[in-house]
Short mmCIF file of N, CA and C in Angstrom, two decimals:
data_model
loop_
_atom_site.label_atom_id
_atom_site.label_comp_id
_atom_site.label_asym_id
_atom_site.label_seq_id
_atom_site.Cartn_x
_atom_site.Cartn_y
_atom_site.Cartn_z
N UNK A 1 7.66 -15.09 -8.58
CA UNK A 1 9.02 -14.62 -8.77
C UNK A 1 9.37 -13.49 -7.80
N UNK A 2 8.50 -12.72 -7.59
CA UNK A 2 8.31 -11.55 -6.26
C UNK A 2 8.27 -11.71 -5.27
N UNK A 3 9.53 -11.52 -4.01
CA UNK A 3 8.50 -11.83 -3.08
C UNK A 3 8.35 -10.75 -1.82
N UNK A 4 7.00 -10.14 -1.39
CA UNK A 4 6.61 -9.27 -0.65
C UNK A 4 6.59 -9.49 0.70
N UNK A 5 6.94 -8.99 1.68
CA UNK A 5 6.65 -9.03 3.02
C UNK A 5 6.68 -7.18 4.02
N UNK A 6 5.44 -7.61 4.25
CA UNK A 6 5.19 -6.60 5.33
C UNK A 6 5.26 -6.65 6.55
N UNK A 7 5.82 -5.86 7.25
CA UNK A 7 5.92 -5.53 8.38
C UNK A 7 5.62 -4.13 8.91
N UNK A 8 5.33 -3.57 10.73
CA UNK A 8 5.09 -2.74 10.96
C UNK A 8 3.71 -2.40 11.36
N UNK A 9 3.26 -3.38 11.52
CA UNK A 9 1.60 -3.14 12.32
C UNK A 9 1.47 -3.38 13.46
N UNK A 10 0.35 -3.39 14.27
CA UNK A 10 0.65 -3.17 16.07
C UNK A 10 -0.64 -2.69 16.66
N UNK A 11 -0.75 -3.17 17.57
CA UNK A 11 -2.03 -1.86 18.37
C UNK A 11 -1.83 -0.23 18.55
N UNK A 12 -2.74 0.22 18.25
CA UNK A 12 -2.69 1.52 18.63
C UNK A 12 -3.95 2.40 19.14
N UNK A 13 -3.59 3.28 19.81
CA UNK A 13 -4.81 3.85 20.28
C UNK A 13 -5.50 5.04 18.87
N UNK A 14 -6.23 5.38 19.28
CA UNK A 14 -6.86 6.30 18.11
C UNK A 14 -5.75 7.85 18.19
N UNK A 15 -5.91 7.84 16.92
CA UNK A 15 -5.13 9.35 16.77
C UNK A 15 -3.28 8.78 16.92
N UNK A 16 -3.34 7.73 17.42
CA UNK A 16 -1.91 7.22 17.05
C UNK A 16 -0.96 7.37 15.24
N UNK A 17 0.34 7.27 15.31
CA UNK A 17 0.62 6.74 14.14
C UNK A 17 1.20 5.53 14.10
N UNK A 18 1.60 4.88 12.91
CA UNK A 18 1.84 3.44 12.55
C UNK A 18 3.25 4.00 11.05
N UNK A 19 4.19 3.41 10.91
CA UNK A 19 4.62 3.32 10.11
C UNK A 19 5.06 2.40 9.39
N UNK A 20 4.07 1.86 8.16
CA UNK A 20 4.42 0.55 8.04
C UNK A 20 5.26 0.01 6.46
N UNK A 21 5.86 -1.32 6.41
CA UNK A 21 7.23 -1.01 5.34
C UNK A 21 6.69 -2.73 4.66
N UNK A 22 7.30 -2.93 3.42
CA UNK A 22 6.85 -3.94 2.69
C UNK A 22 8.40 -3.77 1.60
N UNK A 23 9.23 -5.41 2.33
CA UNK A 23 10.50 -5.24 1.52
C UNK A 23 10.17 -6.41 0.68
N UNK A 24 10.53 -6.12 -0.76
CA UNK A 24 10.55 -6.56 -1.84
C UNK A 24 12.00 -7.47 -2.52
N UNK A 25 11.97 -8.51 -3.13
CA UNK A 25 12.84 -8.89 -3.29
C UNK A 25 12.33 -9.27 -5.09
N UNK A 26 14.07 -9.27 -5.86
CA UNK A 26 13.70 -9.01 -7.48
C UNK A 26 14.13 -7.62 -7.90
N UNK A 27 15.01 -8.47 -9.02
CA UNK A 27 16.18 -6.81 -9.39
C UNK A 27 14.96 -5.89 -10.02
N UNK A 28 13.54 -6.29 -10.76
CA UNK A 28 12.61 -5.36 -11.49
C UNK A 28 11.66 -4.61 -10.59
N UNK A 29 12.26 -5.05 -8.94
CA UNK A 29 11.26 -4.03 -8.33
C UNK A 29 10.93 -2.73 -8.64
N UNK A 30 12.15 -1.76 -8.82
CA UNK A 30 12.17 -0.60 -9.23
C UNK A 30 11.83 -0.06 -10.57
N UNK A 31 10.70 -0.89 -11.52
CA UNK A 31 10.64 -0.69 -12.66
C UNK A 31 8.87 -0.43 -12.42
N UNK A 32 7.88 -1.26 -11.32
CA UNK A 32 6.52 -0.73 -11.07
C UNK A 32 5.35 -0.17 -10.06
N UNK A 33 5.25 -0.06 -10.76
CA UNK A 33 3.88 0.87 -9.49
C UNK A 33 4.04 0.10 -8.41
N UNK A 34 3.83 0.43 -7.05
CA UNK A 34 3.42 -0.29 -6.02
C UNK A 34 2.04 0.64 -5.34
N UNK A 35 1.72 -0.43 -4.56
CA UNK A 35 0.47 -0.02 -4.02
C UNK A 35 0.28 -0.61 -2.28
N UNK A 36 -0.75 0.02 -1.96
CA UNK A 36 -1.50 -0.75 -0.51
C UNK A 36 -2.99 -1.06 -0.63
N UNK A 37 -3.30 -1.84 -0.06
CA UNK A 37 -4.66 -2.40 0.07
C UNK A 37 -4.51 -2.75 1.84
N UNK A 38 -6.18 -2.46 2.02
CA UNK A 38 -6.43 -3.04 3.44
C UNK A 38 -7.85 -4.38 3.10
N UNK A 39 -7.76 -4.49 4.05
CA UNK A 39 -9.04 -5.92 4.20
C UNK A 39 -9.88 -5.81 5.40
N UNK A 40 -10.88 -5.12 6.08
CA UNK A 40 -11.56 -5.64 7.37
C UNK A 40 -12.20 -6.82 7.38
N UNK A 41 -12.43 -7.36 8.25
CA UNK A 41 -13.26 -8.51 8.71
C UNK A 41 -14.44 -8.52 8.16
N UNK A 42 -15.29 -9.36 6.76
CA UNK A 42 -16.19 -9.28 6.33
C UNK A 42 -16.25 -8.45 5.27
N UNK A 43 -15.10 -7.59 4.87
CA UNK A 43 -15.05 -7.13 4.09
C UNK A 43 -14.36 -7.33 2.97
N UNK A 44 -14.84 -6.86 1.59
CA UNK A 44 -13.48 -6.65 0.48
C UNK A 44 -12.29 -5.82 0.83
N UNK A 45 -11.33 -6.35 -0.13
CA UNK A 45 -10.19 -5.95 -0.30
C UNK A 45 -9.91 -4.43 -0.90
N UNK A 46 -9.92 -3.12 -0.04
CA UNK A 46 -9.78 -2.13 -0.43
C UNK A 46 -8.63 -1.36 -0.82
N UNK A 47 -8.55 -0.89 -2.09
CA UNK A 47 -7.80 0.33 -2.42
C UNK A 47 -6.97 1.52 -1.15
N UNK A 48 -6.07 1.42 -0.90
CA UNK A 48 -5.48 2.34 0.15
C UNK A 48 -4.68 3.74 -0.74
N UNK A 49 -3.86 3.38 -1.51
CA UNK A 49 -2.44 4.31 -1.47
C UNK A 49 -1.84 3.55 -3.00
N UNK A 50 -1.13 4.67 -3.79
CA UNK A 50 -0.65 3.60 -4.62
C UNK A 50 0.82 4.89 -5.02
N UNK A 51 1.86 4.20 -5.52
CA UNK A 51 3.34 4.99 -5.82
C UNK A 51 3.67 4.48 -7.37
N UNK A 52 4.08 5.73 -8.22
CA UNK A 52 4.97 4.83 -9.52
C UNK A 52 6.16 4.53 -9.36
N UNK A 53 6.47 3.98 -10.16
CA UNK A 53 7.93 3.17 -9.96
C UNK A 53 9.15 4.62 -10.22
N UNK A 54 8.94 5.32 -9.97
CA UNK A 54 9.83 6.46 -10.14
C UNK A 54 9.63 6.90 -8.39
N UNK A 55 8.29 6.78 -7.88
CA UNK A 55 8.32 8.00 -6.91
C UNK A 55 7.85 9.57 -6.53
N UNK A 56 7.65 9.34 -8.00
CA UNK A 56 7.20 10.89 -8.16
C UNK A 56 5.72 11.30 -8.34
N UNK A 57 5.10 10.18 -8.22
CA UNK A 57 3.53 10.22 -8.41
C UNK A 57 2.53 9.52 -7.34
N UNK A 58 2.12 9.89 -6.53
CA UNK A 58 1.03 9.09 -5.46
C UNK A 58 -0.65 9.81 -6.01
N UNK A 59 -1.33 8.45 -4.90
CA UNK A 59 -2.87 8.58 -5.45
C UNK A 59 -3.55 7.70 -4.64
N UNK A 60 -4.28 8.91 -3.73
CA UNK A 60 -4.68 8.17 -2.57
C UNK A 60 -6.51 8.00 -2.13
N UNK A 61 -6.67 6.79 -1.71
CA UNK A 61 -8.36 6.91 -1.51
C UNK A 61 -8.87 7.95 -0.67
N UNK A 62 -10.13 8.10 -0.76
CA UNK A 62 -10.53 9.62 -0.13
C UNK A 62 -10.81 9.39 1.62
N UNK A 63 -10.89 8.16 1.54
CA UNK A 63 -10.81 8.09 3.19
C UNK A 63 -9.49 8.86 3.81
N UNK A 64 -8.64 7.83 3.28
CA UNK A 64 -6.89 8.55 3.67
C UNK A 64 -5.99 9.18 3.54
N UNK A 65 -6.79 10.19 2.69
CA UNK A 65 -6.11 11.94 2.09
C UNK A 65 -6.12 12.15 3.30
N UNK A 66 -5.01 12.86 3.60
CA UNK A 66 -4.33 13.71 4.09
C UNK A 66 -3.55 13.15 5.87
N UNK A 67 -3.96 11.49 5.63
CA UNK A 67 -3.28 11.18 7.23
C UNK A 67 -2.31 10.19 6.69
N UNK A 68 -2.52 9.36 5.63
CA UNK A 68 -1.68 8.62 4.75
C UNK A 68 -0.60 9.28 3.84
N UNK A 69 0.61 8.67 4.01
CA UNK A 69 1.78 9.09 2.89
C UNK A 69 2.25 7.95 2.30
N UNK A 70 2.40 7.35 1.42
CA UNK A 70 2.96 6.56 0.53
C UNK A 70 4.46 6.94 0.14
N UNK A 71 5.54 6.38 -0.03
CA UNK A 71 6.69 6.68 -0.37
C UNK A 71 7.03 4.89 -0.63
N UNK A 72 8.16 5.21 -0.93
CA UNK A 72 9.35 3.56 -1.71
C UNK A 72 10.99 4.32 -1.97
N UNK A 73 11.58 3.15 -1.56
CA UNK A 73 13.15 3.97 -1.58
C UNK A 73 13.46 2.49 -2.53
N UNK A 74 13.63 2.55 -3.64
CA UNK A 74 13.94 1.66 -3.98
C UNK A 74 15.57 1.27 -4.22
N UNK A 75 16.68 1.72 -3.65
CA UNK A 75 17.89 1.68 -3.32
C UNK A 75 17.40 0.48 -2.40
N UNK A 76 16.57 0.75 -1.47
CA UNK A 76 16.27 -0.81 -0.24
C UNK A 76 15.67 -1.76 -0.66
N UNK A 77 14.85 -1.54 -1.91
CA UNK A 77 13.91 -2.24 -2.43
C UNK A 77 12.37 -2.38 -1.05
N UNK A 78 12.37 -0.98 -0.92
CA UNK A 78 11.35 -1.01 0.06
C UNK A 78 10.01 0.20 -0.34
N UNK A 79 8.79 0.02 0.29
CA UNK A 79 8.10 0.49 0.17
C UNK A 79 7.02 0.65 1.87
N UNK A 80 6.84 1.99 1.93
CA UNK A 80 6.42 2.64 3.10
C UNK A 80 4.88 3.17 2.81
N UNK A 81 4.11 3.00 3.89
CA UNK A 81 3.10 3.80 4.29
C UNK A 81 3.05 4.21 5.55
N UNK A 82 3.24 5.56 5.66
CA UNK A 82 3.40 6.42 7.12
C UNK A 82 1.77 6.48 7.19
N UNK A 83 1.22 6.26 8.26
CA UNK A 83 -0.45 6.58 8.99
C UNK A 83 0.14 7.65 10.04
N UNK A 84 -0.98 8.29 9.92
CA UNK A 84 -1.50 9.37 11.16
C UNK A 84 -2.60 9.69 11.55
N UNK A 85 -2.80 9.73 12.70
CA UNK A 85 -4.33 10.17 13.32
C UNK A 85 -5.03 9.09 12.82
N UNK A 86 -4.73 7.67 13.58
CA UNK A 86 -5.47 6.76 12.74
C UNK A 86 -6.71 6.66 13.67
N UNK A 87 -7.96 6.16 13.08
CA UNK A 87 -9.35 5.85 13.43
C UNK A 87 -9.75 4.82 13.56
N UNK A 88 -10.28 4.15 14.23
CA UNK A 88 -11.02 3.17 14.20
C UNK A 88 -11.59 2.04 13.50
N UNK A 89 -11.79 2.96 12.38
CA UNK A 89 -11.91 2.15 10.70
C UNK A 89 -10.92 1.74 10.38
N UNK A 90 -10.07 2.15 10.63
CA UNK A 90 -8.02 2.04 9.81
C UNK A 90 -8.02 0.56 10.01
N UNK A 91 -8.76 -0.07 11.22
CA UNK A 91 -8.24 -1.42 11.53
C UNK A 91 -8.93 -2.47 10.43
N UNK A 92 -7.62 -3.12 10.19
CA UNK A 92 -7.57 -4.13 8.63
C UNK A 92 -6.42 -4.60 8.94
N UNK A 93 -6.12 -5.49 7.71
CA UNK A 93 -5.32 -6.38 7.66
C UNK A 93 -4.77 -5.05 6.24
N UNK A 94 -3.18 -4.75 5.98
CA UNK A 94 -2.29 -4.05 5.40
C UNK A 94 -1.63 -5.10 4.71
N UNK A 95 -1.90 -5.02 3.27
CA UNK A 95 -1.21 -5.50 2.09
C UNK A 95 -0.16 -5.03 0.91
N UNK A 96 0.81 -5.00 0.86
CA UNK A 96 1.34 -4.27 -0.31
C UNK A 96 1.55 -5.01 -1.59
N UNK A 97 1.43 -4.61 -2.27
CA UNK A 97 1.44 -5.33 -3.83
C UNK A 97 2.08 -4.26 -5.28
N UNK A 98 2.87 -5.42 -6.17
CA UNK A 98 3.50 -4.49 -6.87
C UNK A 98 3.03 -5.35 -8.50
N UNK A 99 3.05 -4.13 -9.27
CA UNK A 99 2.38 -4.73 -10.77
C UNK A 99 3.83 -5.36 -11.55
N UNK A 100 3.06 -5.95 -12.45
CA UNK A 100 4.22 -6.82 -13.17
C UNK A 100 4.27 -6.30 -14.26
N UNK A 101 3.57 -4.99 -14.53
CA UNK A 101 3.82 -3.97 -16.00
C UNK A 101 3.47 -2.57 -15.71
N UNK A 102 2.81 -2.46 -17.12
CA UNK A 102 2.63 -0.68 -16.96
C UNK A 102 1.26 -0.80 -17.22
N UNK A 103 0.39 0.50 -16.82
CA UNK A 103 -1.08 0.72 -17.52
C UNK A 103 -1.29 2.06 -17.31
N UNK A 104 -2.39 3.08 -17.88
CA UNK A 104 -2.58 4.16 -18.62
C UNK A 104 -3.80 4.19 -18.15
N UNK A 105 -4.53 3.12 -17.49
CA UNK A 105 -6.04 3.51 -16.85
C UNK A 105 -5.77 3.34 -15.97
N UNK A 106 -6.69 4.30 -15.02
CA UNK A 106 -7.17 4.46 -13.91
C UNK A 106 -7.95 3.70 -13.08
N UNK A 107 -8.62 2.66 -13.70
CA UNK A 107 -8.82 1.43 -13.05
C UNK A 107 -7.84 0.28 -12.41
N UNK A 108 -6.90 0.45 -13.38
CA UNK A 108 -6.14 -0.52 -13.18
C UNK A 108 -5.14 -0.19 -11.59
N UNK A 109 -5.26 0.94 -10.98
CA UNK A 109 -4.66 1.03 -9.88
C UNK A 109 -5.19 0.89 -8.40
N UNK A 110 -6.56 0.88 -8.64
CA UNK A 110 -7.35 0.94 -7.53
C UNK A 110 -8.32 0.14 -6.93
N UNK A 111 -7.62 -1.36 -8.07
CA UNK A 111 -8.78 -2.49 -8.33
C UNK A 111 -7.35 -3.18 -8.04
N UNK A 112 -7.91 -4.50 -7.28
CA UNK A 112 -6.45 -5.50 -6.60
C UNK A 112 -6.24 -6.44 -7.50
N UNK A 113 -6.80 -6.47 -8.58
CA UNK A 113 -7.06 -7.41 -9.95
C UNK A 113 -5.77 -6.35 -10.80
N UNK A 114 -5.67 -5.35 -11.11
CA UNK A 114 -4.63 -4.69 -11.17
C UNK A 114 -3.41 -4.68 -10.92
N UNK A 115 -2.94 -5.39 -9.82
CA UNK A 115 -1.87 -6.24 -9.77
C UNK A 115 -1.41 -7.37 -9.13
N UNK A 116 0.06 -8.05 -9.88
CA UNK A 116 0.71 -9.27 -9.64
C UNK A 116 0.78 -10.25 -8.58
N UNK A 117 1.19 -8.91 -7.93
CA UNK A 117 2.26 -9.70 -6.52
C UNK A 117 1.73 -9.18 -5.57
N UNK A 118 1.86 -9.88 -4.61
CA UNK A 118 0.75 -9.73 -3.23
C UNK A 118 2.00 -10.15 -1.97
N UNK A 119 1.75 -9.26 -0.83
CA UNK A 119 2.63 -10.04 0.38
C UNK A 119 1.38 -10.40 1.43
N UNK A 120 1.61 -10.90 2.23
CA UNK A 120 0.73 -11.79 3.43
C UNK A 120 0.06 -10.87 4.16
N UNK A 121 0.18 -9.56 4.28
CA UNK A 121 -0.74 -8.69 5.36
C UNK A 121 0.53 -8.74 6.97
N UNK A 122 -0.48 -7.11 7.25
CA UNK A 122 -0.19 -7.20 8.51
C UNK A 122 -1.23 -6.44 9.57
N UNK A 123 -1.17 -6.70 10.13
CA UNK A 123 -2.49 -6.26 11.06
C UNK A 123 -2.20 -5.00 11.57
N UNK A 124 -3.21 -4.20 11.17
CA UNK A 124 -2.87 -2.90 12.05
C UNK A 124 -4.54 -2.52 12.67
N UNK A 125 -4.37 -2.81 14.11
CA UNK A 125 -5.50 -2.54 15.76
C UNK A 125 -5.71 -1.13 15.83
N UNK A 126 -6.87 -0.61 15.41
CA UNK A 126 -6.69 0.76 16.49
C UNK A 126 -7.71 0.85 17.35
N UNK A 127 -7.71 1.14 18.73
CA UNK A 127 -8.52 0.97 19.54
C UNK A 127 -9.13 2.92 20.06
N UNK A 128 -10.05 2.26 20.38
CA UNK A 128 -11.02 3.86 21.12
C UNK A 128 -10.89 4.15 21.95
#
C-alpha cells in the first residue's frame, strides 16, 4: 500500500557529503516512525538512523553519530538523511523504510524485521 523511493546517492570521494531523500506516497505517512538501513556487499542489512512520526525524536547507530542527520518534512511526504565526512565503510546500498504502527521497544527500531515498507535502495560510492 506504501510506496518508497529513494533517491540521492552518487560517488564520492572520502570526507565528501551526500544528501539523500526517500519520497513516500499514502495519506498515513505522517502517522510512523521512519528509518534508514544500509546493506554492503556480503553483508546484512544494517541499522543506520531512525525519526518518529512527529520529528522530534532521532536515534542513531554508533558508527554515524555525529556525521549523520535524519530529518522528514512530512508536508512533502519526504524523508532525508544528510551524510558528512563520509568514509569508506559508508559505501552500501541506502534503504528507507517506514513502520505500519507504533512500538515501545527498542528493538523494534533497529532490527529491519521492525518494519513494513521498504523502498529499492540507492547506492552511495565513497572512494579513497
Amino acid at each position: 500500500q506504501v510506496q518508497l523511493v529513494e533517491s540521492g546517492g552518487g560517488l564520492v570521494q572520502a570526507g565528501g557529503s551526500l544528501r539523500l531523500s526517500c519520497a513516500a506516497s499514502g495519506r498515513t505517512f505522517s502517522s510512523y516512525a521512519m528509518g534508514w538501513f544500509r546493506q554492503a556487499p556480503g553483508k546484512e542489512r544494517e541499522f543506520v538512523a531512525v525519526i518518529n512520526w512527529i520529528g522530534s525524536h532521532t536515534y542513531y547507530a554508533d558508527s554515524v553519530k555525529g556525521r549523520f542527520t535524519i530529518s522528514r518534512d512530512n508536508a512533502k511526504n519526504t524523508l532525508y538523511l544528510q551524510i558528512n565526512r563520509l568514509k569508506p565503510e559508508d559505501t552500501a546500498v541506502y534503504y528507507c523504510a517506514v513502520m505500519g504502527g507504533h512500538s515501545n521497544y527498542y528493538s523494534d527500531y533497529v532490527k529491519p524485521s521492525g518494519y513494513d515498507y521498504w523502498g529499492q535502495g540507492t547506492q552511495v560510492t565513497v572512494s579513497s
